mmCIF file of C-alpha atoms in Angstrom:
data_model
loop_
_atom_site.group_PDB
_atom_site.id
_atom_site.type_symbol
_atom_site.label_atom_id
_atom_site.label_comp_id
_atom_site.label_asym_id
_atom_site.label_seq_id
_atom_site.Cartn_x
_atom_site.Cartn_y
_atom_site.Cartn_z
ATOM 1 C CA MET A 1 -15.608 -2.978 -11.580
ATOM 2 C CA ASN A 2 -16.573 0.632 -12.064
ATOM 3 C CA GLU A 3 -14.847 2.359 -14.974
ATOM 4 C CA ALA A 4 -15.502 5.795 -13.478
ATOM 5 C CA HIS A 5 -13.488 4.906 -10.370
ATOM 6 C CA MET A 6 -10.581 3.707 -12.499
ATOM 7 C CA LYS A 7 -10.709 6.888 -14.563
ATOM 8 C CA ARG A 8 -10.647 8.872 -11.316
ATOM 9 C CA ALA A 9 -7.533 6.976 -10.161
ATOM 10 C CA VAL A 10 -5.833 7.734 -13.483
ATOM 11 C CA ALA A 11 -6.880 11.405 -13.294
ATOM 12 C CA LEU A 12 -5.426 11.630 -9.775
ATOM 13 C CA ALA A 13 -2.171 10.071 -11.040
ATOM 14 C CA ASP A 14 -1.952 12.731 -13.729
ATOM 15 C CA LYS A 15 -2.832 15.567 -11.323
ATOM 16 C CA GLY A 16 -0.265 14.584 -8.701
ATOM 17 C CA MET A 17 2.427 14.096 -11.312
ATOM 18 C CA ARG A 18 1.735 17.492 -12.930
ATOM 19 C CA LEU A 19 1.779 19.189 -9.518
ATOM 20 C CA GLY A 20 5.244 17.694 -8.996
ATOM 21 C CA HIS A 21 4.128 15.831 -5.884
ATOM 22 C CA GLY A 22 5.528 12.460 -6.990
ATOM 23 C CA GLY A 23 5.356 9.655 -9.504
ATOM 24 C CA PRO A 24 2.448 9.084 -11.896
ATOM 25 C CA PHE A 25 0.217 7.049 -9.580
ATOM 26 C CA GLY A 26 -3.295 7.541 -8.231
ATOM 27 C CA ALA A 27 -5.727 5.469 -6.167
ATOM 28 C CA VAL A 28 -9.347 5.490 -5.020
ATOM 29 C CA VAL A 29 -10.874 3.480 -2.142
ATOM 30 C CA VAL A 30 -14.555 2.662 -2.626
ATOM 31 C CA ARG A 31 -17.190 1.231 -0.276
ATOM 32 C CA ASP A 32 -20.682 0.382 -1.529
ATOM 33 C CA GLY A 33 -20.027 2.299 -4.737
ATOM 34 C CA ALA A 34 -19.030 5.535 -2.975
ATOM 35 C CA VAL A 35 -15.500 6.973 -2.827
ATOM 36 C CA VAL A 36 -14.294 6.997 0.784
ATOM 37 C CA GLY A 37 -10.644 7.848 0.152
ATOM 38 C CA GLU A 38 -8.396 8.901 -2.662
ATOM 39 C CA GLY A 39 -4.868 10.024 -3.213
ATOM 40 C CA TRP A 40 -1.927 10.382 -5.526
ATOM 41 C CA ASN A 41 1.759 9.764 -5.037
ATOM 42 C CA GLU A 42 3.128 12.440 -2.679
ATOM 43 C CA VAL A 43 6.662 11.118 -2.148
ATOM 44 C CA LEU A 44 8.432 14.212 -3.502
ATOM 45 C CA ARG A 45 6.125 16.797 -1.911
ATOM 46 C CA SER A 46 6.069 15.176 1.519
ATOM 47 C CA LYS A 47 9.619 13.822 1.409
ATOM 48 C CA ASP A 48 8.078 10.569 2.651
ATOM 49 C CA PRO A 49 9.003 7.391 0.737
ATOM 50 C CA THR A 50 5.830 5.700 2.025
ATOM 51 C CA ALA A 51 3.482 8.336 0.563
ATOM 52 C CA HIS A 52 2.448 6.184 -2.397
ATOM 53 C CA ALA A 53 -0.994 6.750 -3.900
ATOM 54 C CA GLU A 54 -2.526 3.619 -2.380
ATOM 55 C CA ILE A 55 -1.147 4.421 1.078
ATOM 56 C CA VAL A 56 -2.460 7.994 0.882
ATOM 57 C CA ALA A 57 -5.880 6.751 -0.266
ATOM 58 C CA ILE A 58 -6.016 4.111 2.486
ATOM 59 C CA ARG A 59 -5.057 6.675 5.146
ATOM 60 C CA ASN A 60 -7.739 9.054 3.896
ATOM 61 C CA ALA A 61 -10.367 6.286 3.841
ATOM 62 C CA CYS A 62 -9.486 5.186 7.372
ATOM 63 C CA ARG A 63 -9.654 8.764 8.623
ATOM 64 C CA LYS A 64 -13.017 9.336 6.941
ATOM 65 C CA LEU A 65 -14.513 6.058 8.164
ATOM 66 C CA GLY A 66 -12.910 6.230 11.604
ATOM 67 C CA THR A 67 -11.416 2.736 11.403
ATOM 68 C CA TYR A 68 -8.327 0.796 10.420
ATOM 69 C CA ASP A 69 -10.484 -2.025 9.005
ATOM 70 C CA LEU A 70 -11.549 -1.430 5.409
ATOM 71 C CA THR A 71 -13.466 -4.690 5.064
ATOM 72 C CA GLY A 72 -16.060 -4.228 2.354
ATOM 73 C CA CYS A 73 -13.922 -1.738 0.430
ATOM 74 C CA GLU A 74 -12.241 -2.020 -2.943
ATOM 75 C CA ILE A 75 -9.286 -0.066 -4.257
ATOM 76 C CA TYR A 76 -8.777 1.239 -7.776
ATOM 77 C CA SER A 77 -5.158 1.991 -8.610
ATOM 78 C CA SER A 78 -3.731 3.475 -11.762
ATOM 79 C CA CYS A 79 -0.915 0.905 -11.521
ATOM 80 C CA GLU A 80 -0.414 -2.534 -10.011
ATOM 81 C CA PRO A 81 0.468 -1.904 -6.341
ATOM 82 C CA CYS A 82 4.070 -2.215 -5.245
ATOM 83 C CA PRO A 83 4.915 -4.678 -2.453
ATOM 84 C CA MET A 84 4.572 -2.006 0.259
ATOM 85 C CA CYS A 85 1.176 -0.894 -0.991
ATOM 86 C CA LEU A 86 0.033 -4.460 -1.480
ATOM 87 C CA GLY A 87 0.991 -5.158 2.132
ATOM 88 C CA ALA A 88 -1.038 -2.137 3.274
ATOM 89 C CA ILE A 89 -3.996 -3.336 1.215
ATOM 90 C CA TYR A 90 -3.841 -6.733 2.910
ATOM 91 C CA TRP A 91 -3.414 -5.175 6.371
ATOM 92 C CA SER A 92 -6.408 -2.877 5.817
ATOM 93 C CA ARG A 93 -8.534 -5.850 4.694
ATOM 94 C CA ILE A 94 -9.570 -4.255 1.410
ATOM 95 C CA GLY A 95 -11.424 -7.003 -0.450
ATOM 96 C CA ARG A 96 -10.480 -6.405 -4.070
ATOM 97 C CA VAL A 97 -7.841 -4.561 -6.104
ATOM 98 C CA TYR A 98 -8.425 -3.160 -9.570
ATOM 99 C CA PHE A 99 -5.440 -1.736 -11.434
ATOM 100 C CA SER A 100 -4.831 -0.299 -14.871
ATOM 101 C CA VAL A 101 -1.186 -0.656 -15.907
ATOM 102 C CA ASN A 102 0.963 -3.434 -14.473
ATOM 103 C CA ARG A 103 4.330 -3.426 -12.722
ATOM 104 C CA HIS A 104 6.102 -4.362 -15.953
ATOM 105 C CA ASP A 105 4.681 -1.226 -17.595
ATOM 106 C CA ALA A 106 5.947 0.800 -14.617
ATOM 107 C CA ALA A 107 9.370 -0.826 -14.915
ATOM 108 C CA GLY A 108 9.522 0.626 -18.428
ATOM 109 C CA ILE A 109 9.690 4.108 -16.870
ATOM 110 C CA GLU A 110 12.219 3.104 -14.179
ATOM 111 C CA PHE A 111 9.770 2.179 -11.366
ATOM 112 C CA ARG A 112 11.203 -1.259 -10.681
ATOM 113 C CA ASP A 113 9.221 -3.139 -8.056
ATOM 114 C CA GLU A 114 10.460 -6.497 -9.332
ATOM 115 C CA PHE A 115 13.626 -6.194 -7.248
ATOM 116 C CA ILE A 116 11.576 -6.024 -4.046
ATOM 117 C CA TYR A 117 9.317 -8.881 -5.106
ATOM 118 C CA GLU A 118 12.446 -10.990 -5.728
ATOM 119 C CA GLU A 119 14.062 -9.990 -2.445
ATOM 120 C CA LEU A 120 10.961 -10.935 -0.449
ATOM 121 C CA ALA A 121 11.107 -14.438 -1.886
ATOM 122 C CA LYS A 122 14.639 -14.977 -0.507
ATOM 123 C CA PRO A 123 15.537 -16.092 3.016
ATOM 124 C CA PHE A 124 16.511 -12.957 4.944
ATOM 125 C CA GLU A 125 20.128 -14.126 5.135
ATOM 126 C CA GLU A 126 20.369 -13.969 1.310
ATOM 127 C CA ARG A 127 18.836 -10.522 0.771
ATOM 128 C CA GLU A 128 20.886 -7.580 -0.455
ATOM 129 C CA LEU A 129 19.703 -5.550 2.530
ATOM 130 C CA PRO A 130 21.514 -7.045 5.526
ATOM 131 C CA MET A 131 19.009 -8.347 8.049
ATOM 132 C CA VAL A 132 20.368 -9.632 11.347
ATOM 133 C CA HIS A 133 18.227 -11.551 13.828
ATOM 134 C CA ILE A 134 19.113 -10.461 17.378
ATOM 135 C CA PRO A 135 17.048 -12.232 20.036
ATOM 136 C CA CYS A 136 16.412 -9.917 22.975
ATOM 137 C CA ASP A 137 15.287 -10.790 26.491
ATOM 138 C CA GLY A 138 11.763 -9.554 27.022
ATOM 139 C CA ALA A 139 10.805 -9.261 23.358
ATOM 140 C CA LEU A 140 8.548 -12.310 23.464
ATOM 141 C CA ASP A 141 7.118 -11.086 26.762
ATOM 142 C CA VAL A 142 5.826 -7.989 24.970
ATOM 143 C CA LEU A 143 4.017 -10.209 22.453
ATOM 144 C CA ASP A 144 2.522 -12.202 25.310
ATOM 145 C CA ALA A 145 1.422 -8.978 27.018
ATOM 146 C CA TRP A 146 -0.351 -7.917 23.814
ATOM 147 C CA THR A 147 -2.351 -11.128 23.891
ATOM 148 C CA ASN A 148 -3.497 -10.326 27.435
ATOM 149 C CA LEU A 149 -4.201 -6.640 26.777
ATOM 150 C CA ALA A 150 -5.852 -7.009 23.375
ATOM 151 C CA GLY A 151 -8.456 -9.532 24.446
ATOM 152 C CA ASP A 152 -10.697 -10.166 21.466
ATOM 153 C CA ARG A 153 -9.440 -7.100 19.577
ATOM 154 C CA THR A 154 -7.467 -8.007 16.492
ATOM 155 C CA TYR A 155 -6.132 -6.218 13.505
#
């Protein structure tokens, strides 16, 4: 753990919030001790609900490194990642997450991720967001085609 990287994530959270770009969240992606991507919450500025600090930092790191695979990287976040950001961290193969305040602290200022965590634990038929499974002819064929086209490439 590098305290300077965490302080940078917190400083980015403060900067983005004061600029009015979004909520008070910042993140830094690090590889071999060097910052390769950083960001703050840009939901309000970009009008993009996925523009959370961790997502912005991951996108910037991928762009800088020219890859979607952030194996060997760590992420420093000013707050425990929400379910969406945590999913992106897993998908990007970041190896470790450091965070400062937790989701319960964030809930105290009306950022309530707990609802989503609870919903994900339910079968889709029981979720508040209606989810309807509609099998479609050809859908599995597309997955099979990916297997043939992708070869050894995975992500």
